[in-house]
XYZ file of C-alpha atoms in Angstrom:
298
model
C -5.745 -11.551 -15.471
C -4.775 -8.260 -15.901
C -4.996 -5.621 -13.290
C -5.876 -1.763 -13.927
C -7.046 -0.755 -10.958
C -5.373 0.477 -7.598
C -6.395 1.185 -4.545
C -4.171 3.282 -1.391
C -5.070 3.613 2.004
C -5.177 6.769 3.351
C -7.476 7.016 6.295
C -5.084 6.897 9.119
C -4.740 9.574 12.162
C -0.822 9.445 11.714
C -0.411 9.509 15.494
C 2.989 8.312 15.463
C 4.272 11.568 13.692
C 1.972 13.985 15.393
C 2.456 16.917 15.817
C 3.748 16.717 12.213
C -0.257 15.610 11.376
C -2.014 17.542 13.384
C -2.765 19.549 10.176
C -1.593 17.021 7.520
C -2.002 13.720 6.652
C 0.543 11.239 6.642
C 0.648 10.837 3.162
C 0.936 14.105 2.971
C 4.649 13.804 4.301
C 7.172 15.346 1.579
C 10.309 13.514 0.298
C 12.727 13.985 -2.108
C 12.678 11.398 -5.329
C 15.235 9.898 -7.099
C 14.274 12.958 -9.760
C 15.869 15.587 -7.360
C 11.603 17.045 -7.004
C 10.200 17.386 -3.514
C 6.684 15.521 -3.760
C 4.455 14.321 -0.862
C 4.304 10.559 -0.232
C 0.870 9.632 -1.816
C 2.147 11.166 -4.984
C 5.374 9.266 -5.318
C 3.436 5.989 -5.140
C 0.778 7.182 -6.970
C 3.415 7.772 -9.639
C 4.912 4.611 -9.391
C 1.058 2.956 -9.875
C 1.230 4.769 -13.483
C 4.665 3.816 -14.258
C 3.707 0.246 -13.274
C 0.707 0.313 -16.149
C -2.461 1.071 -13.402
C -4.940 3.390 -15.156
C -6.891 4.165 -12.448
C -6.483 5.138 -8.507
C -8.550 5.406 -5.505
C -7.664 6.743 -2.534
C -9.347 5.556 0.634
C -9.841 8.809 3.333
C -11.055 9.567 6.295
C -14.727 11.333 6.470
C -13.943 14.354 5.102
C -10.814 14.037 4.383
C -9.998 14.413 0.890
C -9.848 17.638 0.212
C -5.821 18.179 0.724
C -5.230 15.284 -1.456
C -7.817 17.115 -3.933
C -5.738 20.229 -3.926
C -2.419 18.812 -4.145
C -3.535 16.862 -7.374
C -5.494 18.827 -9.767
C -4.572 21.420 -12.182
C -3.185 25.304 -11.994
C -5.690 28.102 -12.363
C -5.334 30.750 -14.527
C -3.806 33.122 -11.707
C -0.924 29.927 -11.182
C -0.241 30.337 -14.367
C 0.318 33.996 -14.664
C 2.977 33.079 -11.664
C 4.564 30.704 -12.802
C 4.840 31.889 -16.197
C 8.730 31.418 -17.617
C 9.278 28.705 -15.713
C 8.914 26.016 -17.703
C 9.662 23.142 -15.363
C 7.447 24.028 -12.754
C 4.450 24.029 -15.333
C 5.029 20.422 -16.428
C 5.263 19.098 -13.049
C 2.084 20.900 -12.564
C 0.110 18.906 -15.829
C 1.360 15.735 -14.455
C -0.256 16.542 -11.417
C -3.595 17.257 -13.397
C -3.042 14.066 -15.274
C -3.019 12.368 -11.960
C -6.277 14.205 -10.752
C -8.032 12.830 -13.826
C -7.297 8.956 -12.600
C -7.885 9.441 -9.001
C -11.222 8.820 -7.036
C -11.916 9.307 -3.762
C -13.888 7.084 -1.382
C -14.644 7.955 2.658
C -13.676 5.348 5.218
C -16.790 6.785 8.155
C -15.545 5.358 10.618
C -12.003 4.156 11.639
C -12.959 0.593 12.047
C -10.070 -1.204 10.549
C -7.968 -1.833 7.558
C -10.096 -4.606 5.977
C -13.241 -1.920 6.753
C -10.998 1.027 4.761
C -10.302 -1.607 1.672
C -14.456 -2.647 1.629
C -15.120 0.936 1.118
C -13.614 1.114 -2.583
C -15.683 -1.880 -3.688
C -18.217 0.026 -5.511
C -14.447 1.511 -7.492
C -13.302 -1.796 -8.197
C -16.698 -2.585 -10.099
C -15.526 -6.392 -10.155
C -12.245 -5.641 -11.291
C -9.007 -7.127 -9.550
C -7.248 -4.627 -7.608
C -3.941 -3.907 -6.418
C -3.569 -2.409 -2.903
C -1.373 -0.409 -1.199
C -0.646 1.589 1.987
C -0.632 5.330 1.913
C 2.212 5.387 4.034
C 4.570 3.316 1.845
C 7.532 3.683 -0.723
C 9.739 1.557 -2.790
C 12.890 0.820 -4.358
C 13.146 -1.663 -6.896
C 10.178 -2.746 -8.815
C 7.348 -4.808 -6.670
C 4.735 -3.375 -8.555
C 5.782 -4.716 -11.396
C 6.476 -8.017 -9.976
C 3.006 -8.157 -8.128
C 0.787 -7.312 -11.338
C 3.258 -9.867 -13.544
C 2.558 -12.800 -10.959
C -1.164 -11.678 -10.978
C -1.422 -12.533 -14.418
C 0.310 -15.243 -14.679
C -1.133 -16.994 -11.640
C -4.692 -15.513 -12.777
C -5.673 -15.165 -9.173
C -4.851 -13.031 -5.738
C -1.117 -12.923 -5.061
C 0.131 -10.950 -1.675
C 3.884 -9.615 -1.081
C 6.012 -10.887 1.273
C 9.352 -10.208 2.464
C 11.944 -12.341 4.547
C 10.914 -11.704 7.901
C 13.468 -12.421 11.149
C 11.322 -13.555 14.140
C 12.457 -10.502 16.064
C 9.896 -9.126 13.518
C 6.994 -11.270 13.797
C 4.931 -9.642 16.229
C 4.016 -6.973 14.280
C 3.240 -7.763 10.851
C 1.404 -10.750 8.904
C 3.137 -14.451 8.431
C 2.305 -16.599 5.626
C 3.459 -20.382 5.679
C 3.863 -21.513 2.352
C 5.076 -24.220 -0.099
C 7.420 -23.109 -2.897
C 5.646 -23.536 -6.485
C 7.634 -24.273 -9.877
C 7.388 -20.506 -10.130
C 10.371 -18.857 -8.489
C 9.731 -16.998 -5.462
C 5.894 -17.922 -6.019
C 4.601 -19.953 -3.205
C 1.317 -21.573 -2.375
C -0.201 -20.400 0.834
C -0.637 -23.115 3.799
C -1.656 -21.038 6.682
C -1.328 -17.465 7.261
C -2.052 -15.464 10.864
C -1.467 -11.589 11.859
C 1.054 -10.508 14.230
C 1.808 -14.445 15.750
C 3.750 -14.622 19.019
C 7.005 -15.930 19.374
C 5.040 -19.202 20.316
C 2.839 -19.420 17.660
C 4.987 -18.705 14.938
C 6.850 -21.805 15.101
C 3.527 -23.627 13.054
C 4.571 -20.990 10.303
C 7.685 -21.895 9.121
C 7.861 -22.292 5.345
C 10.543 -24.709 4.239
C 13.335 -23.826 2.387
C 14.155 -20.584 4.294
C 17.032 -20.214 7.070
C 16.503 -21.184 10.593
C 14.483 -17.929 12.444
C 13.458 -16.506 9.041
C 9.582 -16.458 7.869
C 7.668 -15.234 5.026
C 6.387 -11.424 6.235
C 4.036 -9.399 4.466
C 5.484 -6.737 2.426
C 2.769 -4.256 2.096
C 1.795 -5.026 -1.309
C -1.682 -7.063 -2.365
C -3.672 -7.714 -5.647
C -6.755 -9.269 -4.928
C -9.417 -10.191 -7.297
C -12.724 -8.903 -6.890
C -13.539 -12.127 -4.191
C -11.632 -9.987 -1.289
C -14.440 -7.705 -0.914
C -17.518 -10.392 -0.334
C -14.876 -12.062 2.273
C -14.325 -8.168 3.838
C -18.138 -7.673 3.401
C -19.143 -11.128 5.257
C -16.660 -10.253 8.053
C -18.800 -7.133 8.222
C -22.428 -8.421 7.571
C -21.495 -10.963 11.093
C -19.516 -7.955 12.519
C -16.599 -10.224 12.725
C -14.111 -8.096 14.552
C -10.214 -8.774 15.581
C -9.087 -6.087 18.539
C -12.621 -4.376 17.713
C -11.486 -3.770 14.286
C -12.546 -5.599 11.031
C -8.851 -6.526 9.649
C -7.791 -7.035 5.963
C -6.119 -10.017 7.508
C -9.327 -12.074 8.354
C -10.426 -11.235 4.888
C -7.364 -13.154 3.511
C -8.136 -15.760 5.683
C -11.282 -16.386 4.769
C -10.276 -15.733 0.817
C -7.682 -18.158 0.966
C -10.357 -20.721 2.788
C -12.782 -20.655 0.004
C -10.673 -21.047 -2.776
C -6.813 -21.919 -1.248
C -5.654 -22.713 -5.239
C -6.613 -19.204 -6.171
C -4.346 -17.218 -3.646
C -0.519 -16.949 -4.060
C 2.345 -15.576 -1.905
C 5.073 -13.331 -3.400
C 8.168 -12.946 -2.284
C 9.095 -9.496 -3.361
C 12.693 -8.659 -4.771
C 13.233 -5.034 -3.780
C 12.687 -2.902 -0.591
C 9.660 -1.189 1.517
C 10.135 2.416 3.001
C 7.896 3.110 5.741
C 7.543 6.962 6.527
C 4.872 6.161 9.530
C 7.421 6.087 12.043
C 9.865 8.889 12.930
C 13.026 6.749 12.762
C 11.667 4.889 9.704
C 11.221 8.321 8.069
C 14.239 9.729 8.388
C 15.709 6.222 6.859
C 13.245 6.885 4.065
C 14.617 10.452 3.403
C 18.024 9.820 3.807
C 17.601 6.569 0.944
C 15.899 8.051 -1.628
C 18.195 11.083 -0.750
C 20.927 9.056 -1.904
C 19.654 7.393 -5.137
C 18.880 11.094 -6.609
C 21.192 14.538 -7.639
C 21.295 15.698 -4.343
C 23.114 12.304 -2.756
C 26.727 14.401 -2.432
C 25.507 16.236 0.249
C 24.478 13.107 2.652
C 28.171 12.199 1.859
C-alpha cells in the first residue's frame, strides 16, 4: 500500500499562544530550520511531507481561514520580482514555495467540533486513497515520516505513531496497549483509550516495556481510506466525547471492525510541539542548534 496523500490540521484557535494568534495562526509560527531559512511551521512539515515522497497536501482550516496559508505559499508577482531581482537565493526559495502551492488543497473545518470532525472534512481529498495525517502544530527530528509510510506498506493497512510515554504523561495524550509483532517496533493493537487516568491506565500496559512506561501517541497517523466511514458514523449518530467528535473514537471503532488491519508504531526520532509557549521555545532553541546559526545558543 503505498501512500501519496497527506493531510495537516490546521483549524485550531491557538489559544495557548495568544496574543501571538490573535492575527496569525499557529502554524503560522516562524522557526529557524536546520537550513539556516526562517519558514513558518506548516511549511517546514509541509516540506518534510515532499521529502518523505507525499505528492499531494491538504490542509484542514478554519471557515475562512485559508487565505494566509494561500499567500504564504504561492508564487511572486511580477512586481516581487522586480524587488527581488539580483538576489538569487531569495528567488529559489520563492519557486519552492510555488511548487508547494501547486500540491496543496484546502478544505474548511465549519465548525470547531473536534479533531476526528477536522480529519472527516478532507474525505472528499483523499478520494479513497490512504492518507497520512498530521498536526499543524508539529515538527520533527529524525525521520517518522519515513518510518510511518515504510510500515504502511509493508503492513498494507493503518499504522499510528507512538512514542514511550511515562505515566506522568498519560493524562493528556492517547495510550495504545499492544502486543509486539515479528516486525521490530511494530505492534498489534489490543486496546487503545484517550487521555486514561492514572487508574485506568494500568489495563494498558503493553509488555515488554519498563515498569511506568506506556505506548503514547506520537502525533503521526496513516489511515486507509476506512477512517473516514468510522469518523462519518461517529457523526451520522452524533457520537460525541466532551461535545466533540474525536479522531480517537474513530480509531476505536477502526480498530473494532477490522483489529488485523491496524498497527502501532513506535517511532524512532522526536516530536516538537510549538502549541505551547515553553514547548516553543524548546522547539526554537533545537532546531536552532542542528543548523548554521547553533554557535550563538552556545
Amino acid at each position: 500500500m503505498r501512500t501519496r496523500k497527506a493531510v495537516i490540521t490546521a483549524a485550531g484557535r491557538g489559544t495557548r499562544m495568544f496574543p501571538a494568534t490573535r492575527a496569525i495562526q499557529k502554524e503560522m509560527l516562524p522557526l529557524v530550520d536546520t537550513d539556516g531559512l526562517v519558514k513558518p511551521t506548516i511549511q517546514m512539515i509541509a516540506e518534510a511531507c515532499v521529502s518523505a515522497g507525499i505528492e499531494e497536501l491538504c490542509i484542514v482550516v478554519e471557515r475562512g481561514g485559508a487565505q494566509a496559508f494561500q499567500e504564504h505559499f504561492r508564487a511572486f508577482t511580477d512586481d516581487e520580482k522586480q524587488v527581488f531581482a539580483g538576489k538569487g537565493w531569495l528567488l529559489a526559495e520563492g519557486e519552492k514555495l510555488a511548487g508547494l502551492a501547486e500540491r496543496i488543497t484546502y478544505v474548511e473545518q465549519p465548525a470547531p467540533e473536534g479533531f476526528g470532525h477536522a480529519v472527516y472534512q478532507a474525505k472528499a481529498f483523499a478520494s479513497g486513497e490512504p492518507i497520512l495525517l498530521l498536526l499543524g502544530d508539529h515538527v520533527y527530528t529524525g525521520d517518522p515520516l519515513g518510518q510511518m509510510l515504510a510500515a504502511g506498506e509493508q503492513s498494507g493497512g493503518s499504522v499510528t505513531g507512538v512514542r514511550l510515554e511515562p505515566e506522568s504523561g498519560v493524562s493528556v495524550t492517547g495510550i495504545i496497549k499492544g502486543k509486539a509483532t515479528a516486525t521490530a517496533g511494530l505492534y498489534e493493537i489490543l486496546a487503545l483509550q484517550e487521555k486514561p487516568t492514572l487508574a485506568e491506565v494500568q489495563a494498558l500496559k503493553t509488555d515488554g516495556l519498563a515498569a511506568n512506561t506506556y505506548l503514547g501517541h506520537f502525533g503521526i497517523h496513516l489511515f486507509t481510506s476506512e477512517i473516514f466511514d468510522c469518523l462519518g458514523e461517529l457523526i451520522a449518530t452524533n457520537t460525541r466525547v466532551k461535545n466533540e467528535f474525536q479522531l480517537t473514537s474513530g480509531q476505536e471503532l477502526l480498530w473494532k471492525r477490522n483489529p488485523d488491519n491496524y498497527r502501532a508504531l513506535l517511532v524512532e526520532g522526536e516530536r516538537w510541539d510549538i502549541g505551547l509557549p515553553d514547548e516553543y521555545l524548546r522547539t526554537l532553541a533545537k532546531f536552532g542548534s542542528l543548523g548554521p546559526h547553533a554557535s550563538i545558543l552556545s
